[in-house]
CSV table of C-alpha atoms and ligand atoms in Angstrom, one decimal:
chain,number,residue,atom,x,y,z
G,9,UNK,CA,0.0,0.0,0.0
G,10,UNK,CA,1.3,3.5,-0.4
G,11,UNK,CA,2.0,5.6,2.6
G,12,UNK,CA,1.2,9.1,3.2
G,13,UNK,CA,3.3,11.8,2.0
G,14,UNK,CA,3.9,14.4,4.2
G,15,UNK,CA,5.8,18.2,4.3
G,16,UNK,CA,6.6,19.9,7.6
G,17,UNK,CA,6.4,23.4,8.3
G,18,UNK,CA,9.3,24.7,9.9
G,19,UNK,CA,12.4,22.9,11.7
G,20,UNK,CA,11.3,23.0,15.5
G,21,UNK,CA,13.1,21.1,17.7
G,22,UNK,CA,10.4,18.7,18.5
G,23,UNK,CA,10.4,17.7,14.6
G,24,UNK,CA,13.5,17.6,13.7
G,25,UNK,CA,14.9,15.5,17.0
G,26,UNK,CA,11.4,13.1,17.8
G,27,UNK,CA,8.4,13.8,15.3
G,28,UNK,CA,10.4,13.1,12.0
G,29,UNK,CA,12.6,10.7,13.0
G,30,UNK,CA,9.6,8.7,14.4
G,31,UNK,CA,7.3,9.2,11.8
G,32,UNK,CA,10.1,7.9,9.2
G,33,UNK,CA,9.7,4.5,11.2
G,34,UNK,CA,5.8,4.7,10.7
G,35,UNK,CA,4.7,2.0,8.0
G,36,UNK,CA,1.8,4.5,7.2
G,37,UNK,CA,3.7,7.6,6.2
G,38,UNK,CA,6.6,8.7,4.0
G,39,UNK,CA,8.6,12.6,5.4
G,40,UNK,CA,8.5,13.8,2.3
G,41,UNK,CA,9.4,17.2,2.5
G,42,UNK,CA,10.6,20.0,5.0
G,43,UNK,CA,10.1,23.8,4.8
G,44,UNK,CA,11.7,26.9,7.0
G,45,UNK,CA,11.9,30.3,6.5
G,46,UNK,CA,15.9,29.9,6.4
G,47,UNK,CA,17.7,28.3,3.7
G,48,UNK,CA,20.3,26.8,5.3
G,49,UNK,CA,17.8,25.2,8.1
G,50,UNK,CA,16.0,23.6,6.1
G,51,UNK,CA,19.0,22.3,4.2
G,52,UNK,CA,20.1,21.5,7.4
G,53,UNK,CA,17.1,19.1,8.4
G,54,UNK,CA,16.7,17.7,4.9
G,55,UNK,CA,20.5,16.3,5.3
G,56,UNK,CA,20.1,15.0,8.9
G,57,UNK,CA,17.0,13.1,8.4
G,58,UNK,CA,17.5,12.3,4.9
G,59,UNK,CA,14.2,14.2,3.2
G,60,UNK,CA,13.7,13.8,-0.1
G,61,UNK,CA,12.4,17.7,-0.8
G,62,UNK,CA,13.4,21.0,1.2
G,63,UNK,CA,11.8,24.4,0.9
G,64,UNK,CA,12.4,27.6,1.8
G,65,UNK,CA,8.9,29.0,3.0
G,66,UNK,CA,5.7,27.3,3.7
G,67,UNK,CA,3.7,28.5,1.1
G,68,UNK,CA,5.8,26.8,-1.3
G,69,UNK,CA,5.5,23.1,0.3
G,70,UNK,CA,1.9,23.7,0.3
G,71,UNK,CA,2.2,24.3,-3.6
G,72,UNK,CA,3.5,20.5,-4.1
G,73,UNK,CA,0.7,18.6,-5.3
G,74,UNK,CA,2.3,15.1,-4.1
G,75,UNK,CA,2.0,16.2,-0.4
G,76,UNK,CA,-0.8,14.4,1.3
G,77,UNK,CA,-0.6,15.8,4.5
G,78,UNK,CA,1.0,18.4,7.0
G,79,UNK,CA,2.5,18.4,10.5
G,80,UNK,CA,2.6,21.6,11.9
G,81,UNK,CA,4.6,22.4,14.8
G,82,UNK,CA,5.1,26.1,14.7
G,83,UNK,CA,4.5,28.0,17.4
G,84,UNK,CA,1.2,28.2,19.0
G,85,UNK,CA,-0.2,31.5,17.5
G,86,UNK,CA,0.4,30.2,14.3
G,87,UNK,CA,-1.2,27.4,14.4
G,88,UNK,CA,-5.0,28.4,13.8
G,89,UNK,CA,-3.2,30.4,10.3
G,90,UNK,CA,-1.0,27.9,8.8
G,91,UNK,CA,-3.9,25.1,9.7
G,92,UNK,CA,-6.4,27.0,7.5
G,93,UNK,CA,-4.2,27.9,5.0
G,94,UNK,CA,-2.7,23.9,4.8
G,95,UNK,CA,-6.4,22.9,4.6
G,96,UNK,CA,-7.1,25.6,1.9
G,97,UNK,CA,-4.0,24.1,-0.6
G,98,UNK,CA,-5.6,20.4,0.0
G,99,UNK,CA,-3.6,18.9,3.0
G,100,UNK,CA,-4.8,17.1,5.7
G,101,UNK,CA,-3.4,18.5,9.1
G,102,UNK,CA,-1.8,16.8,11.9
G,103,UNK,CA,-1.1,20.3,14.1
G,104,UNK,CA,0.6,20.5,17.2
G,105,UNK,CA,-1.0,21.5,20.8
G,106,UNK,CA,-2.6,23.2,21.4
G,107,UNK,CA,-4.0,23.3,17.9
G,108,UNK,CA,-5.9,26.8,18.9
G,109,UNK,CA,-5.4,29.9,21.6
G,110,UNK,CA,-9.3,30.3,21.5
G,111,UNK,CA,-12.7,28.2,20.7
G,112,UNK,CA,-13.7,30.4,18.1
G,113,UNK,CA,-10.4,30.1,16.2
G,114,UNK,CA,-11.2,26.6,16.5
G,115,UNK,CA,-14.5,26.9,15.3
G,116,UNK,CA,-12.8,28.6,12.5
G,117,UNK,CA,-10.5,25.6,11.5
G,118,UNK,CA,-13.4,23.3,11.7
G,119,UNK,CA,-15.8,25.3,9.2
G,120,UNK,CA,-12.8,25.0,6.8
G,121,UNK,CA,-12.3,21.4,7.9
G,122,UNK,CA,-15.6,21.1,6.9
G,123,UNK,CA,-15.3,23.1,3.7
G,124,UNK,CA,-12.8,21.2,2.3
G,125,UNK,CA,-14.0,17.8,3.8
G,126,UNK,CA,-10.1,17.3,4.6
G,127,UNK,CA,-8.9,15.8,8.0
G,128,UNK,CA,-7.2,17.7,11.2
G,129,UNK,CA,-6.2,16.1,14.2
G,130,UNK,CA,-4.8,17.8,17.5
G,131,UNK,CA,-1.2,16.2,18.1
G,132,UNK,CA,-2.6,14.6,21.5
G,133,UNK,CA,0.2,11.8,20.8
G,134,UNK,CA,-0.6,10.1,24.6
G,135,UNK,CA,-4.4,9.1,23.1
G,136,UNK,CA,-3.2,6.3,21.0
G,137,UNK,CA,0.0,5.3,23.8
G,138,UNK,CA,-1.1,1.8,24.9
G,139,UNK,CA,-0.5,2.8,28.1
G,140,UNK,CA,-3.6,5.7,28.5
G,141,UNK,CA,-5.9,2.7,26.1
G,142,UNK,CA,-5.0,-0.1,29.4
G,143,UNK,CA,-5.6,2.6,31.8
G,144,UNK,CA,-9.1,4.0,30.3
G,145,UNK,CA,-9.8,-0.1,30.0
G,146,UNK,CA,-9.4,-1.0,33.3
G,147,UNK,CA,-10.5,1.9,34.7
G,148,UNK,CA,-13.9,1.3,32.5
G,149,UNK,CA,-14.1,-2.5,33.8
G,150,UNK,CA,-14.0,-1.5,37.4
G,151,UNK,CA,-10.6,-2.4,38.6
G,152,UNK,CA,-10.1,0.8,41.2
G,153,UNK,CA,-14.1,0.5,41.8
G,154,UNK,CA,-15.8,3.5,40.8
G,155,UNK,CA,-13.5,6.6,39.9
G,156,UNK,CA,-14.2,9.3,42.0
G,157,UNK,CA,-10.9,11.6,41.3
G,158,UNK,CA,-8.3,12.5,39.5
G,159,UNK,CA,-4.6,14.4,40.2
G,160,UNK,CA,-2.2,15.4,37.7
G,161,UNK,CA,1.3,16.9,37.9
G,162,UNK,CA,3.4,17.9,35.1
G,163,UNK,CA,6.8,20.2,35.9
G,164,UNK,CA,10.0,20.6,34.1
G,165,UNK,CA,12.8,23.7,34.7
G,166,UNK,CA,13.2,25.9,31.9
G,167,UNK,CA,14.1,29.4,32.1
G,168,UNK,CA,15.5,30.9,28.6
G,169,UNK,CA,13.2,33.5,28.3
G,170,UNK,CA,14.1,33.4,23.9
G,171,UNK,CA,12.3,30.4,24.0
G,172,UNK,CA,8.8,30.5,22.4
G,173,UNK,CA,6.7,29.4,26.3
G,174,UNK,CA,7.9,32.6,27.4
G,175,UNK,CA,6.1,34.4,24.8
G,176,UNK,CA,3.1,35.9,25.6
G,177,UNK,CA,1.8,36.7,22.9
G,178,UNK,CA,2.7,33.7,21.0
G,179,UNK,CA,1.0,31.5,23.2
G,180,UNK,CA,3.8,31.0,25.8
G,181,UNK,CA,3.0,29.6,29.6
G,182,UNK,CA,2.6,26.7,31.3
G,183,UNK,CA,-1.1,26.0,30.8
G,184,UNK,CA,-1.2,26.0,27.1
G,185,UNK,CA,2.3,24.2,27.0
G,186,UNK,CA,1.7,21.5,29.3
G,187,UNK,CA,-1.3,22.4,31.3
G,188,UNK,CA,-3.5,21.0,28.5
G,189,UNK,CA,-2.1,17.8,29.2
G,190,UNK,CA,-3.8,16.6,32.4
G,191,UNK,CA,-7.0,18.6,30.9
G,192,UNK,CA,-7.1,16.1,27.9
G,193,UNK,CA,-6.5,13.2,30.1
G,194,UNK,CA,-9.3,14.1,32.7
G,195,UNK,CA,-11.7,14.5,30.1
G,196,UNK,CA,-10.4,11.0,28.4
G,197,UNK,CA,-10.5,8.9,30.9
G,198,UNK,CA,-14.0,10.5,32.8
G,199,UNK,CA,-15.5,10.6,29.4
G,200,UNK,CA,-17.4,13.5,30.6
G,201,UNK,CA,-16.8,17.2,30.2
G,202,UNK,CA,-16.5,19.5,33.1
G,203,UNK,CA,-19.5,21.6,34.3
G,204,UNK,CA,-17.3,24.6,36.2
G,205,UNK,CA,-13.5,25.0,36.6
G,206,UNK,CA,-11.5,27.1,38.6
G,207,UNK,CA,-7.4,27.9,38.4
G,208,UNK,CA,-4.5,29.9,40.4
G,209,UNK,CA,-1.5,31.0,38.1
G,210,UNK,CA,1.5,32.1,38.8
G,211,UNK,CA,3.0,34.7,36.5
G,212,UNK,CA,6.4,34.9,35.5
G,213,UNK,CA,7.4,38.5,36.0
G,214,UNK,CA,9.9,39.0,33.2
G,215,UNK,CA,7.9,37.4,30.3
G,216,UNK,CA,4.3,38.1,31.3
G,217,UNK,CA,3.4,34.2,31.1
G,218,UNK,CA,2.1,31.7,33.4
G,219,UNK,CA,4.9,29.4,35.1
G,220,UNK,CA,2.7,27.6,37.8
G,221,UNK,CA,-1.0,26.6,38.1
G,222,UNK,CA,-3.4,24.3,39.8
G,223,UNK,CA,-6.6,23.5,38.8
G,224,UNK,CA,-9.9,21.9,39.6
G,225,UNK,CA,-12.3,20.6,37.1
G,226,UNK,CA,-15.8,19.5,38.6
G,227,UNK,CA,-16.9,16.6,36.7
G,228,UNK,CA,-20.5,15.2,36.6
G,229,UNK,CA,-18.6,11.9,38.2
G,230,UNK,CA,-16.1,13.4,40.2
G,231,UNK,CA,-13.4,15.8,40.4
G,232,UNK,CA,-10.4,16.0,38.5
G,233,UNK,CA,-7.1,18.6,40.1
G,234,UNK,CA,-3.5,19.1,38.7
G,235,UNK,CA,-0.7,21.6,39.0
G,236,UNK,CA,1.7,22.1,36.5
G,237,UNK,CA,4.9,24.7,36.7
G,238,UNK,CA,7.7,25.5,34.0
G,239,UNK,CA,10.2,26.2,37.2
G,240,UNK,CA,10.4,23.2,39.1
G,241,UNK,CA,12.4,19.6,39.2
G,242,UNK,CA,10.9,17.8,36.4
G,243,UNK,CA,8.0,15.2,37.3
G,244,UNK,CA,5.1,14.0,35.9
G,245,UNK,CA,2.6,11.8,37.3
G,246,UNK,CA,-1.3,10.9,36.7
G,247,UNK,CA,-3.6,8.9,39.8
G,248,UNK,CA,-6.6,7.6,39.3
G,249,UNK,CA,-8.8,7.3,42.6
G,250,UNK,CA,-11.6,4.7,42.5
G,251,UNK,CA,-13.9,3.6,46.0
G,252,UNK,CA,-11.0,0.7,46.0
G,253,UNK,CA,-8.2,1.0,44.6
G,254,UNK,CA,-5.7,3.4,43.0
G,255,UNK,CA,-4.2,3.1,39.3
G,256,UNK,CA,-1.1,5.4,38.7
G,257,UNK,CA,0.4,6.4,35.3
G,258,UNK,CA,4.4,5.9,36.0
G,259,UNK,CA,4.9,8.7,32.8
G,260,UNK,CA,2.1,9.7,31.8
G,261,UNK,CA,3.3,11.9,28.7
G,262,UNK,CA,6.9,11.7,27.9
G,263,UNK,CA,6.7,8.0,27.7
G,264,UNK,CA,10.2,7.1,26.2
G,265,UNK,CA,10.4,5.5,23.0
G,266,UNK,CA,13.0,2.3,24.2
G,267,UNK,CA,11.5,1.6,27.6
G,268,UNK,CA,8.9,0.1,28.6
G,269,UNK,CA,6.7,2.0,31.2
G,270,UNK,CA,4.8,0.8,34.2
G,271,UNK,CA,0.9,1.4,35.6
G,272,UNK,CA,1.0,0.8,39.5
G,273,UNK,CA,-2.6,-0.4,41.1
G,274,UNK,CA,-2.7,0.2,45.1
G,275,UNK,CA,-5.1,-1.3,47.2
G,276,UNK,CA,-4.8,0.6,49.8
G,277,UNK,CA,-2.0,-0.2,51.7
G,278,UNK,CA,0.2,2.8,52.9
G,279,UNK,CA,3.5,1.3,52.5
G,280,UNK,CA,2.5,-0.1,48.6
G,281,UNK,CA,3.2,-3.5,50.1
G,282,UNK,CA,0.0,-4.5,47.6
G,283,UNK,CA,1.5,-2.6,44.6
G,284,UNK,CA,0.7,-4.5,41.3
G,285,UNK,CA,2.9,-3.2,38.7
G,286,UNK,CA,1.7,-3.9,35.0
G,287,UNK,CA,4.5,-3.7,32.4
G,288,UNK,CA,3.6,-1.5,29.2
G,289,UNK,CA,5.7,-2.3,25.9
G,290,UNK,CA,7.9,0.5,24.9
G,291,UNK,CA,6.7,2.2,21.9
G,292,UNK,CA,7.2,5.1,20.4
G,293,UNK,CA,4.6,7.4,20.9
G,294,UNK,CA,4.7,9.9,17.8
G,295,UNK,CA,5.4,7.0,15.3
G,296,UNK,CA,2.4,5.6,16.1
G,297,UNK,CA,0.3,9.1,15.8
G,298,UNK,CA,1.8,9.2,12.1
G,299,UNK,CA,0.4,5.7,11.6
G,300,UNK,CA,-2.8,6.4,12.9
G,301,UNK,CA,-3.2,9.8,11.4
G,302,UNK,CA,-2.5,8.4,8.0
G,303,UNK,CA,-4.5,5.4,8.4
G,304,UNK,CA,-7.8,7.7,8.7
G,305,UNK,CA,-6.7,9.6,5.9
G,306,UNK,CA,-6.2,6.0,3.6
G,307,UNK,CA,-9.5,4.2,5.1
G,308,UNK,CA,-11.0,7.5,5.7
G,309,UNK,CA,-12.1,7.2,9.0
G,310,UNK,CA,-12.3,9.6,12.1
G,311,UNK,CA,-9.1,10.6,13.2
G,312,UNK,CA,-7.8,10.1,16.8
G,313,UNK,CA,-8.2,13.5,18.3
G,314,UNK,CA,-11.1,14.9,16.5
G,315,UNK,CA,-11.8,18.6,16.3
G,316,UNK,CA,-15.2,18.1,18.7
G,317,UNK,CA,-12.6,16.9,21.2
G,318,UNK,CA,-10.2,20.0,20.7
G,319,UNK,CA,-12.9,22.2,20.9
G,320,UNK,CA,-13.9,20.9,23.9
G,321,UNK,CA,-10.7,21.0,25.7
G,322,UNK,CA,-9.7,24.1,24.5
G,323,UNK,CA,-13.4,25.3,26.1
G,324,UNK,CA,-12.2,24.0,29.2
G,325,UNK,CA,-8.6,25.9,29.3
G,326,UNK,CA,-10.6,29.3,28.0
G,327,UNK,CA,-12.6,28.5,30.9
G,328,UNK,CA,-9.8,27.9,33.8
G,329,UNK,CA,-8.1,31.6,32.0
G,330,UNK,CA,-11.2,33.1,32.5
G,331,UNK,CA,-11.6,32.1,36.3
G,332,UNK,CA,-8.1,33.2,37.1
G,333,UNK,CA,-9.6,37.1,36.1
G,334,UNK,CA,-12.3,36.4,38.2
G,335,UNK,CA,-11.3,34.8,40.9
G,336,UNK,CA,-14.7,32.7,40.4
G,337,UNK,CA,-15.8,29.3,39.1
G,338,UNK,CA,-16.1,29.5,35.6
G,339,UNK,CA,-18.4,27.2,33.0
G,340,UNK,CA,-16.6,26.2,29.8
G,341,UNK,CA,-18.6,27.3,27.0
G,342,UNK,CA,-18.7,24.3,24.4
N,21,LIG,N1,3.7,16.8,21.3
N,21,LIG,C1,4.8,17.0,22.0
N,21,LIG,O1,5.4,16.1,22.6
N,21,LIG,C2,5.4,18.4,21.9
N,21,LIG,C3,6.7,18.6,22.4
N,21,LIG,C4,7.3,19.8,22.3
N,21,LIG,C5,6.6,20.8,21.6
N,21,LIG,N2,5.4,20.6,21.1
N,21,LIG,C6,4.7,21.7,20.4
N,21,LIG,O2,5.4,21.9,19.2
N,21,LIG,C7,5.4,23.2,18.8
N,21,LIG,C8,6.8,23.7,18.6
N,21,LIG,O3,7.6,23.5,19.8
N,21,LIG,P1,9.2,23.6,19.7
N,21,LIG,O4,9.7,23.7,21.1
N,21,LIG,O5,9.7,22.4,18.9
N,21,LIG,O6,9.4,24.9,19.0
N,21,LIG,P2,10.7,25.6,18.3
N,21,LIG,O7,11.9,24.6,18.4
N,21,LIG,O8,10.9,26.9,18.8
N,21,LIG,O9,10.3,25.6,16.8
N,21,LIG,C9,9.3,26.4,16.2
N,21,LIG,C10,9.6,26.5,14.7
N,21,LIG,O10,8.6,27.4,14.2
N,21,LIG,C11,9.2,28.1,13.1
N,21,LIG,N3,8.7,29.5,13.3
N,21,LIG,C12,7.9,30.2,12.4
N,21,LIG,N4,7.7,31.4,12.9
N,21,LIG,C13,8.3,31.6,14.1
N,21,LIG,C14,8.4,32.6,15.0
N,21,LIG,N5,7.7,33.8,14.9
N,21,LIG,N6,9.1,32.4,16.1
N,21,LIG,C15,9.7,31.2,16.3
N,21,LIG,N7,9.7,30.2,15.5
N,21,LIG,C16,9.0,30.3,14.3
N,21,LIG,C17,10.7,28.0,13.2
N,21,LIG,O11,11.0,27.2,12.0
N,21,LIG,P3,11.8,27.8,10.8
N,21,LIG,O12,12.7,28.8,11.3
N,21,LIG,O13,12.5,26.6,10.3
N,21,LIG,O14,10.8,28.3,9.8
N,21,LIG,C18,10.9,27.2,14.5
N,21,LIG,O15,12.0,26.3,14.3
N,21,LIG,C19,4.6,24.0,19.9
N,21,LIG,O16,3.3,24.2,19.5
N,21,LIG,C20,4.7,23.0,21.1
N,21,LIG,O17,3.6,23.2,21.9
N,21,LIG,C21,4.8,19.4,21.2
């Protein structure tokens, strides 16, 4: 079968050193051409990942006819623009988180989705990691009992304020970088959407952006809470809390590529002297978004993270923005 050919816009660091190399192992898809606004950048990642075409602006990938289908991971303002205008010169578009600032933008991207009757997909890479489909499966069969709530932490330190989190007005801060992480995963795994949210931020006083939050999310069947900070000792972590028992995501988003990762169930027992550790293959997590991405685009069926399921959480972060100013619970306007 032929695979998917696909141009990237721009040379990020996330394609050039995980996306591309990943998706170049993805039986699905073919990296088939690069773009930057500098010559010698994109000349640069052509060489290194060995990509058969190499432009030097956007627009101009767009213009190939062979390409199939983008991956955009250009900064976050730019996102809602270079989506539309992919979608507008026939590509289907695989777009980096989070895929819009605002719900109308995204209402925006899907009325052109719709236009065009091409696919876009949210680069929510966890939703297809076998080890969120185990967890949402047990969890669903009953294994902690009935889940009541749900804590979240996601941290690394990071403080060079060139780098595009720490700018606001391109969509820099913690909560759009990595705050829409335990967001997604509370709405996954709950398969419910929030009725009122409330947030504390923490500002970062040279940039203007968010470095630390915490967050509740009041779901019809429980409550969700995370904190996330772009100063402090990198950690990540996601608990489930059922009426029996506890299930805990070991990494919950950076799930390496060559190791496997564990789930831990508790029963209970302070001292984890109960623990039940279950093993989850190590795959990698991006090659198998390219395959799955591309597979709805050859058997044309819904695509992974669809643009409801953006909206949605992108409702729900609007919504947590909007308390902060307030100082109130806010409802997430779907
Ligand atoms: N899913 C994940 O695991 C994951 C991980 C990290 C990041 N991300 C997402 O991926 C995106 C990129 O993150 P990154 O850290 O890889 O970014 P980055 O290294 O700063 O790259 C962004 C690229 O965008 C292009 N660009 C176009 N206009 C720009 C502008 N005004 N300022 C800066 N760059 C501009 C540049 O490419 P050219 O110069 O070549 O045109 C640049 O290399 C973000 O949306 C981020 O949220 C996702």
């Amino acid at each position: 079968m032929d695979k998917i050919k696909w141009g990237v816009l721009g040379t990020a660091k996330i394609a050039c050193e995980k996306v591309i190399p990943a998706m170049k192992k993805s039986k699905f898809s073919e990296v088939y051409a690069i773009a930057s606004r500098t010559e010698v950048k994109a000349e640069q990642c052509q060489k290194k990942r060995n990509i058969p075409f190499a432009y030097t602006s956007y627009e101009a990938l767009l213009k190939n006819k062979d390409i199939q289908a983008v991956y955009i991971p250009l900064p976050n303002h730019l996102h809602v623009e270079w989506t539309i205008k992919a979608l507008k010169a026939g590509k289907h578009v695989l777009c980096e988180k989070p895929i819009a600032l605002s719900v109308n933008d995204l209402k925006k991207i899907r009325k052109t989705a719709n236009e065009t009757g091409l696919k876009v997909s949210e680069a929510f890479m966890v939703k297809n990691h076998p080890q969120w489909i185990q967890t949402k499966k047990l969890i669903d069969e009953g294994k902690i009992g009935k889940l009541q709530s749900i804590h979240g932490f996601f941290s690394y330190y990071h403080t060079d304020r060139n780098d595009i989190r720490y700018k606001y007005k391109e969509g820099g801060g913690a909560m759009w970088d990595i705050g829409c992480y335990p967001v997604f995963a509370s709405r996954f795994i709950f398969d419910e959407e929030p009725l009122k949210v409330i947030a504390l931020l923490k500002y970062d006083k040279q940039s203007g952006v968010d470095i630390l939050n915490s967050a509740i999310l009041d779901f019809p069947s429980g409550q969700a809470t995370f904190t996330v900070g772009t100063q402090l000792v990198p950690y990540q972590r996601m608990q489930f809390f059922g009426s029996e028992k506890m299930l805990e995501i070991q990494i919950p988003f950076n799930a390496p590529p060559a190791k496997t990762t564990d789930l831990y169930i508790k029963q209970g027992d302070l001292f984890d002297k109960d623990k039940e550790t279950i093993q989850i293959e190590s795959i990698n997590q991006y090659t198998i978004q390219a395959d799955a991405f591309s597979q709805a685009i050859i058997n044309n069926t819904e695509v992974s993270v669809t643009l409801d399921n953006s909206l949605k959480n992108t409702a729900v972060i609007a919504a947590l923005f909007k308390s902060v100013r307030s100082g109130k619970w806010e409802v997430p306007e779907y």
